[in-house]
mmCIF file of C-alpha atoms in Angstrom:
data_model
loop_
_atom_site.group_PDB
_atom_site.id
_atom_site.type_symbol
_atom_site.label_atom_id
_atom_site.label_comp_id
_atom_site.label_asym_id
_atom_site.label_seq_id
_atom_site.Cartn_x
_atom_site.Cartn_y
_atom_site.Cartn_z
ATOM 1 C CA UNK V 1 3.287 40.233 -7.527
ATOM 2 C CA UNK V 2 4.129 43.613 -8.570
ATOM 3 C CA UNK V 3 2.901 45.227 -5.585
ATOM 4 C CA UNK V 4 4.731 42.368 -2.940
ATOM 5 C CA UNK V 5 7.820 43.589 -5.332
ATOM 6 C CA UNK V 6 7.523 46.945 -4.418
ATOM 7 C CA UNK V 7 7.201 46.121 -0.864
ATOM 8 C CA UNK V 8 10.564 44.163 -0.876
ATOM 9 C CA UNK V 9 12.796 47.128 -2.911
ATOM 10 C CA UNK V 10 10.719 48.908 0.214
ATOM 11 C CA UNK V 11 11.819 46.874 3.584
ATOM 12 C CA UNK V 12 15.781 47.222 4.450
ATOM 13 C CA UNK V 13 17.605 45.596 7.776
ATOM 14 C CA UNK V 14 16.298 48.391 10.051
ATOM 15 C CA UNK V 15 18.597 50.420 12.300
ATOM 16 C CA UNK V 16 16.762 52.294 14.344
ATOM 17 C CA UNK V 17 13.191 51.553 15.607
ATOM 18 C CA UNK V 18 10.485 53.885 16.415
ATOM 19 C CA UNK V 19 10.268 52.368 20.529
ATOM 20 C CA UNK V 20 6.788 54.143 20.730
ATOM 21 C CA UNK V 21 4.864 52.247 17.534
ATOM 22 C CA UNK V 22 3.604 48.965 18.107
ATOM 23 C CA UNK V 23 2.773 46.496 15.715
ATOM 24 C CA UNK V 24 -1.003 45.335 15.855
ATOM 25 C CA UNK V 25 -1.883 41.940 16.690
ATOM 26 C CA UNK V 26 -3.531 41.432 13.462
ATOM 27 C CA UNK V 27 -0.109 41.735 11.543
ATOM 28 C CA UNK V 28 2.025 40.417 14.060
ATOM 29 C CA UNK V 29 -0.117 37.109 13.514
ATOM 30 C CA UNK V 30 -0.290 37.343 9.865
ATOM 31 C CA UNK V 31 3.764 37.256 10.119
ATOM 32 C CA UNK V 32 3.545 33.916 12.524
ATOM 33 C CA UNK V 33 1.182 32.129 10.369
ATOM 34 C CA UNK V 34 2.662 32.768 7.174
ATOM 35 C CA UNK V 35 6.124 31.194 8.957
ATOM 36 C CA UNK V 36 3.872 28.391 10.319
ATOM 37 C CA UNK V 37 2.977 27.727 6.887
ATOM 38 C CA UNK V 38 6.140 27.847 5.133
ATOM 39 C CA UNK V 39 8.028 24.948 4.113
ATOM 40 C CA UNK V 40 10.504 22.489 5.906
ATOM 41 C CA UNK V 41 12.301 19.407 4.879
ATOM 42 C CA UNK V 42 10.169 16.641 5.374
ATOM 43 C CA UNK V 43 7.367 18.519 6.756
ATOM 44 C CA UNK V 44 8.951 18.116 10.157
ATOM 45 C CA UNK V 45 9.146 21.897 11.033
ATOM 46 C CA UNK V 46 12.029 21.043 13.046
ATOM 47 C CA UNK V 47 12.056 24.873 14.915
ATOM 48 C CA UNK V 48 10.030 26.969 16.766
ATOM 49 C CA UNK V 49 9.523 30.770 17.219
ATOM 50 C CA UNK V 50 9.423 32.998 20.298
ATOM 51 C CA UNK V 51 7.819 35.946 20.424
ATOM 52 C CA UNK V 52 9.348 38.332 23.077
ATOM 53 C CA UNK V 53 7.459 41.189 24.372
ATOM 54 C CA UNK V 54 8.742 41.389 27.913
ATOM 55 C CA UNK V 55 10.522 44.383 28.398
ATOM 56 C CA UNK V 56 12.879 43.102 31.406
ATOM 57 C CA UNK V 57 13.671 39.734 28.986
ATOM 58 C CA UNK V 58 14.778 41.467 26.287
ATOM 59 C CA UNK V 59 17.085 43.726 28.626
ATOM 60 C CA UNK V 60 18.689 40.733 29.736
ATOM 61 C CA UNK V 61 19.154 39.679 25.953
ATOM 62 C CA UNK V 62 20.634 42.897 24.309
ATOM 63 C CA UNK V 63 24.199 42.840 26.346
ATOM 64 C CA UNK V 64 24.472 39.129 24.365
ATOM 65 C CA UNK V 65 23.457 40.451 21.027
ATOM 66 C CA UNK V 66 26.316 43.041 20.754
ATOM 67 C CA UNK V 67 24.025 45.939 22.504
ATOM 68 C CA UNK V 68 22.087 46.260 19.454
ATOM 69 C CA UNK V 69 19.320 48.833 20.701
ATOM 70 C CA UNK V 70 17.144 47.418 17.934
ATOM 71 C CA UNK V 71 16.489 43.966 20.081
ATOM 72 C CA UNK V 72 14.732 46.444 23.018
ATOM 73 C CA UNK V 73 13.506 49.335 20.750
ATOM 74 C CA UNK V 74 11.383 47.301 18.253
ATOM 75 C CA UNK V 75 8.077 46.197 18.989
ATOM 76 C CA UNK V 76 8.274 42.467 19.053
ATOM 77 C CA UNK V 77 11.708 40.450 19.000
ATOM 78 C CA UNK V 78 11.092 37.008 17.205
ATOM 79 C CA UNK V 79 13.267 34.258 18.055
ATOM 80 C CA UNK V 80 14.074 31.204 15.782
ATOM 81 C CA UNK V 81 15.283 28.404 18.004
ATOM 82 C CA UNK V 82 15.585 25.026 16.148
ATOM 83 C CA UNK V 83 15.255 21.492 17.295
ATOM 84 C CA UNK V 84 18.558 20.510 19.200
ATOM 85 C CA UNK V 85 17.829 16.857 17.958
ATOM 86 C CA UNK V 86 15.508 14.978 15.680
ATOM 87 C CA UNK V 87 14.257 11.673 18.155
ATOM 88 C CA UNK V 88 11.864 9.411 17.386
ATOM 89 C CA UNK V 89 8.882 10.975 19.255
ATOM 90 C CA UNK V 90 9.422 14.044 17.294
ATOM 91 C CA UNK V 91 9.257 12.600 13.712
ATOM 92 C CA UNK V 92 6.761 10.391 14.990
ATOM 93 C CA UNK V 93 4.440 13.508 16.418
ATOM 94 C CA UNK V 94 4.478 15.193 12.860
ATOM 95 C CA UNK V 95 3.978 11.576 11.073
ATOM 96 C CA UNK V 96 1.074 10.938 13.497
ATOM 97 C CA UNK V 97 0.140 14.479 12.699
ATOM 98 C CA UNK V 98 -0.120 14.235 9.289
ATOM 99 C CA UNK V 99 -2.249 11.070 9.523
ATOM 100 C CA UNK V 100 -4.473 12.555 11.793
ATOM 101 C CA UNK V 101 -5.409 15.660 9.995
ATOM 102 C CA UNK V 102 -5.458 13.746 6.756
ATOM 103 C CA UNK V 103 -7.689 10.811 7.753
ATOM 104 C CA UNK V 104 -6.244 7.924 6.384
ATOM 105 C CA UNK V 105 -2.398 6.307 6.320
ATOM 106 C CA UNK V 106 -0.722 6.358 3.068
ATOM 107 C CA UNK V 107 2.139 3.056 2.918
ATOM 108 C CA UNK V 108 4.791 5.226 1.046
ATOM 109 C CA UNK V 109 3.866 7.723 3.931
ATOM 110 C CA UNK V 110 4.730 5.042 6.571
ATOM 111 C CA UNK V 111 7.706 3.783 4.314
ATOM 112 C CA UNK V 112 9.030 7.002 4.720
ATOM 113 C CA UNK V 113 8.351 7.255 7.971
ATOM 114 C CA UNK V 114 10.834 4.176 8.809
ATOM 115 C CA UNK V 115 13.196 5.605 6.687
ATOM 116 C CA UNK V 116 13.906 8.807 8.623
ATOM 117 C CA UNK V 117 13.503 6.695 11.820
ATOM 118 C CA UNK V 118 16.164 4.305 10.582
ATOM 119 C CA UNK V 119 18.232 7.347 9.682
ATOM 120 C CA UNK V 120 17.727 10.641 11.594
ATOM 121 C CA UNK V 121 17.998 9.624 15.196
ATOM 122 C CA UNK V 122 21.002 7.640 14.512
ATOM 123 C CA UNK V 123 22.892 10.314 13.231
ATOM 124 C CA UNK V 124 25.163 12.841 15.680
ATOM 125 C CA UNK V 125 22.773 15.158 17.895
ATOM 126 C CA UNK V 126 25.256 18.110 16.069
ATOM 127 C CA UNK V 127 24.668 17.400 12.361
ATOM 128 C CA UNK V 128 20.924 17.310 13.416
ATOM 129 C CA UNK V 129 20.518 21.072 14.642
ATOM 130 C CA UNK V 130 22.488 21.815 11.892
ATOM 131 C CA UNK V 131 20.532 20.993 9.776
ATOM 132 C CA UNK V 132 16.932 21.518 11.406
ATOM 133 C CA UNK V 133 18.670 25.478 11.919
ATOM 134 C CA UNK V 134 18.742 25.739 8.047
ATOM 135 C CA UNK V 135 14.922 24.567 8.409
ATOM 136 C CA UNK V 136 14.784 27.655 10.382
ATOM 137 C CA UNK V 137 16.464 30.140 8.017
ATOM 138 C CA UNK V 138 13.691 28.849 5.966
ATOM 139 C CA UNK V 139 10.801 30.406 7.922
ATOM 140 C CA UNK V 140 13.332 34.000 8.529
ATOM 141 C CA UNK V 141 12.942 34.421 4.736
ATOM 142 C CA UNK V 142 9.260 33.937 5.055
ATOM 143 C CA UNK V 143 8.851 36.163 7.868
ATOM 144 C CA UNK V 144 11.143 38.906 6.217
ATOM 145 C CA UNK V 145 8.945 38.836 3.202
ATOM 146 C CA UNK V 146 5.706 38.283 5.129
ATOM 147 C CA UNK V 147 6.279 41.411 7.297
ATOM 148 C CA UNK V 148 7.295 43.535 4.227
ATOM 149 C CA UNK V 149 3.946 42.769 2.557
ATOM 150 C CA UNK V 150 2.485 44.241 6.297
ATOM 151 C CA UNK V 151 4.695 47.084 5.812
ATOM 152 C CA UNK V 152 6.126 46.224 8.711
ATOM 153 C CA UNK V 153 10.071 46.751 9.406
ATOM 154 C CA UNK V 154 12.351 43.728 10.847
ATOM 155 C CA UNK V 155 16.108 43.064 11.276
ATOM 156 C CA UNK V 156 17.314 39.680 11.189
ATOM 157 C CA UNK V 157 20.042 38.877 13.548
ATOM 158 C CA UNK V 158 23.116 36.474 13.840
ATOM 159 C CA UNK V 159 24.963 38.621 15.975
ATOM 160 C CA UNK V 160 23.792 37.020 19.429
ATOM 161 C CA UNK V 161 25.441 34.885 21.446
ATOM 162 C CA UNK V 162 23.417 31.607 20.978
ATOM 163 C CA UNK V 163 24.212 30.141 24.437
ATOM 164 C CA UNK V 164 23.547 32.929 26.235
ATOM 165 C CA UNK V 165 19.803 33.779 24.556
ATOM 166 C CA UNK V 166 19.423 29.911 25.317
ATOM 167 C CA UNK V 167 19.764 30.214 28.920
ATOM 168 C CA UNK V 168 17.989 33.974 29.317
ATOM 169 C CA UNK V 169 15.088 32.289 27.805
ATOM 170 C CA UNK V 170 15.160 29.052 29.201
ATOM 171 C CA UNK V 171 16.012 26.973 26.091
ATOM 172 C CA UNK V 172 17.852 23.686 26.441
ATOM 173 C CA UNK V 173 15.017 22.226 28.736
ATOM 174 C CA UNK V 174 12.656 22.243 25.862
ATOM 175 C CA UNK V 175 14.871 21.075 23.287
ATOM 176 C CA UNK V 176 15.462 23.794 21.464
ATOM 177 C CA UNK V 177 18.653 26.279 21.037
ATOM 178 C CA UNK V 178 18.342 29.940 19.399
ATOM 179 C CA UNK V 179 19.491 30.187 15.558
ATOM 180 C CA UNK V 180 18.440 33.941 14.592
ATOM 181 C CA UNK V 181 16.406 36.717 16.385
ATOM 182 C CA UNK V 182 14.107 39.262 14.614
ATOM 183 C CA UNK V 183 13.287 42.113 15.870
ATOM 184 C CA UNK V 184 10.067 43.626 13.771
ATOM 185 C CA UNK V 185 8.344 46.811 14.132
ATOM 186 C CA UNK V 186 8.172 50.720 12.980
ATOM 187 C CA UNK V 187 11.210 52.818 11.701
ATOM 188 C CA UNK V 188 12.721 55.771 13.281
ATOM 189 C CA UNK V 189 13.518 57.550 10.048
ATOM 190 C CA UNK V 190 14.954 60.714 11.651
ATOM 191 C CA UNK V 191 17.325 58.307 13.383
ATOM 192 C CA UNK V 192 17.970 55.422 10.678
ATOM 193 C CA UNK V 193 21.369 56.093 8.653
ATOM 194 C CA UNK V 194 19.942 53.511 6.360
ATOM 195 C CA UNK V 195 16.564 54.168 5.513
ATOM 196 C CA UNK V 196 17.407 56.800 2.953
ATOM 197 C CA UNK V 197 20.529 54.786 0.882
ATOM 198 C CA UNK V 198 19.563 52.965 -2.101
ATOM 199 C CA UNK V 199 18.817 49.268 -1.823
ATOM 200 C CA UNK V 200 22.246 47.386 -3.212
ATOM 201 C CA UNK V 201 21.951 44.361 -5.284
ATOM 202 C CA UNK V 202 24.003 42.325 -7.704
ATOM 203 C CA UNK V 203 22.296 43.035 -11.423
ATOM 204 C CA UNK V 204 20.222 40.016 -12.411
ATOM 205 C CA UNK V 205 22.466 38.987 -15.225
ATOM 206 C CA UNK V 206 24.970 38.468 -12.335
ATOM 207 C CA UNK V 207 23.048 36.736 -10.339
ATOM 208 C CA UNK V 208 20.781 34.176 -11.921
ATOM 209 C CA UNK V 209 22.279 31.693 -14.207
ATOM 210 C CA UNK V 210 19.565 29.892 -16.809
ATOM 211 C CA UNK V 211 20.877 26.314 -17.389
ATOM 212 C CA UNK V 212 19.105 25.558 -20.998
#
């Protein structure tokens, strides 16, 4: 734990990424699995992630993310896009998945099941994403911490226009619009007005509260 504390007082919101180093596979994968493993509210893992490599793509996408050179300089760009719905096939495909790889059905299982049928696809199509998005923010944390334990650098990203990412990468036909983009790969240090400033953050005392 000490060491993965280390790594975290190590990894900052990179500025400037070396274009030249690319991340191997082997970490890039270790990233993805560790956010394929993280948690999500009801197990639903309501959000899926793109991983952009295509040069010409991620042209197209950097205009709509406020020209941030990081989004075409870094060596993979990750892209949370969440759920634009929860349906019934959907909650029914992770139910049935859960059965499946489990081997048996469990009746509070199924119970619960009905419930988030009876509740979840009734509710507006808008309070929905919202929600599956903060399942997403979920697996950004992961990946941030994943990819510092791979010493590997990574930005996250709001500053995007949503819309626009959703049509450059064809979005909306598969259900799914973009919540934050990642870019991960190696720092430029020569080039990185951040990589030498201390790390800023609010003294524990001020920021954990023990309720006895």
């Amino acid at each position: 734990m000490s060491d993965l504390i280390q790594k975290l007082q190590w990894r900052y919101a990179t500025k400037k990424f070396n274009a030249a180093k690319v991340v191997p596979q082997e970490k890039v994968d270790k990233i993805l699995e560790a956010v394929r493993l993280t948690a999500t509210s009801s197990g639903l893992q309501p959000y899926e992630v793109l991983v952009v490599t295509n040069a010409e793509i991620r042209e197209k996408i950097k205009p709509v993310a406020w020209n941030q050179a990081q989004v075409t300089e870094s060596s993979h760009l990750l892209v949370f896009a969440a759920w634009d719905n929860y349906t019934t096939e959907r909650i029914n495909m992770m139910f049935d998945l859960t059965n499946e790889v489990r081997g048996f059905k469990n009746e509070g299982w199924e119970n619960y099941r009905n419930m988030l049928l009876s509740t979840y696809p009734t509710r507006d199509a808008e309070i929905n994403f919202q929600h599956a998005a903060r399942q997403a923010y979920i697996g950004l944390g992961t990946a941030l911490i994943a990819a510092a334990e791979q010493e590997v650098d990574s930005t996250p990203m709001e500053g995007f226009d949503p819309a626009a990412v959703d049509e450059i990468l064809g979005l909306r036909a598969k259900g799914l619009r973009s919540v934050v983009i990642l870019p991960i790969g190696y720092r430029e240090a020569e080039g990185d007005w951040l990589v030498n400033l201390k790390k800023v953050r609010r003294p524990t005392e001020q920021f954990v509260t023990e309720v006895k």
